[in-house]
Amino acid sequence: MQNCKFFMEHMRVTQGYGRYSNGNVDYTSYSHTGSYALDFGGKDLGKDWAYAPCDVKVVRIYGVYNAVWFESLDQVMCADGKARKLVFMLLHIDDADMKALGIQVGRIFRQGEKFYREGSAGAVGNHIHMEVGAAPFTPTGWQKTNIKDRTNAYVWKINSQLKPHEVFIIPKDTVVMNDGGYDWFREDERDEEIRLLRQENTDLRQQLQHYTAIVEKIGSILDTL
Ligand SMILES: [Zn+2]
């Protein structure tokens, strides 16, 4: 089973969730009010590539902001330890890059393949707006909420929305510039776990050697009595 990998080389959150950690709506949010959407700005003001987090298929394209819904082909392992089929929704790629990547309904992208790019279609400044939800994909892929953002417009969000930090596993080589303050699961934490287990194993071995030496010593003392 594939891990659901974070999809950019640099993680730089430029707008976080529109909810507080206790679930309450954050009405100070710029445009993510009530949603677990994230904006990613890449390493700088340019247009960084995004790489498929797992094997995915394009299931819908919509709007002036070039919203693209990608559904995972299979279940994938998420950061919270649960396996799920997922739907990803990304916004703002420019038209030329859509064309260059051959994004069209039915197109399959394999894990790690370039599948999207920062852009400014329907937005100000290059970035990717990203949401993730549990499959199955439904005909429109998203829904209008009854919550308004600061511009007094109703916020839309992906169906069966999940919190990205509970879904994406951050690969070791990802440069984390701004994690938005969320408790992301990093791939190297698994290595840390292995390192600790090894250390524990070494400690136990040393203790065993120590006690074996004592038992031997007692044995030889008993022999002399
Ligand atoms: Zn956004």
Short mmCIF file of N, CA and C and ligand atoms in Angstrom, two decimals, residues 15 31-32 37-39 92 127-130, ligand 1:
data_model
loop_
_atom_site.label_atom_id
_atom_site.label_comp_id
_atom_site.label_asym_id
_atom_site.label_seq_id
_atom_site.Cartn_x
_atom_site.Cartn_y
_atom_site.Cartn_z
N GLN A 15 -1.81 30.10 4.07
CA GLN A 15 -3.09 30.34 4.74
C GLN A 15 -3.54 29.00 5.35
N SER A 31 -10.13 33.31 3.71
CA SER A 31 -11.11 32.71 2.80
C SER A 31 -11.39 31.24 3.10
N HIS A 32 -10.79 30.70 4.16
CA HIS A 32 -10.99 29.27 4.49
C HIS A 32 -11.98 29.08 5.64
N ALA A 37 -9.10 23.79 4.55
CA ALA A 37 -8.31 24.03 3.35
C ALA A 37 -6.96 24.60 3.76
N LEU A 38 -5.96 24.39 2.92
CA LEU A 38 -4.64 25.00 3.12
C LEU A 38 -4.17 25.62 1.82
N ASP A 39 -3.43 26.72 1.94
CA ASP A 39 -2.74 27.30 0.79
C ASP A 39 -1.26 27.03 0.95
N HIS A 92 -5.92 26.74 -8.77
CA HIS A 92 -5.13 27.91 -9.19
C HIS A 92 -3.99 27.63 -10.19
N HIS A 127 0.06 30.23 -5.88
CA HIS A 127 -0.03 29.26 -4.78
C HIS A 127 -0.93 28.11 -5.21
N ILE A 128 -1.02 27.11 -4.35
CA ILE A 128 -1.98 26.01 -4.55
C ILE A 128 -2.91 26.01 -3.35
N HIS A 129 -4.20 26.07 -3.63
CA HIS A 129 -5.22 25.86 -2.59
C HIS A 129 -5.53 24.37 -2.63
N MET A 130 -5.46 23.71 -1.47
CA MET A 130 -5.61 22.26 -1.46
C MET A 130 -6.59 21.80 -0.37
ZN ZN B 1 -7.09 28.85 -0.25
#
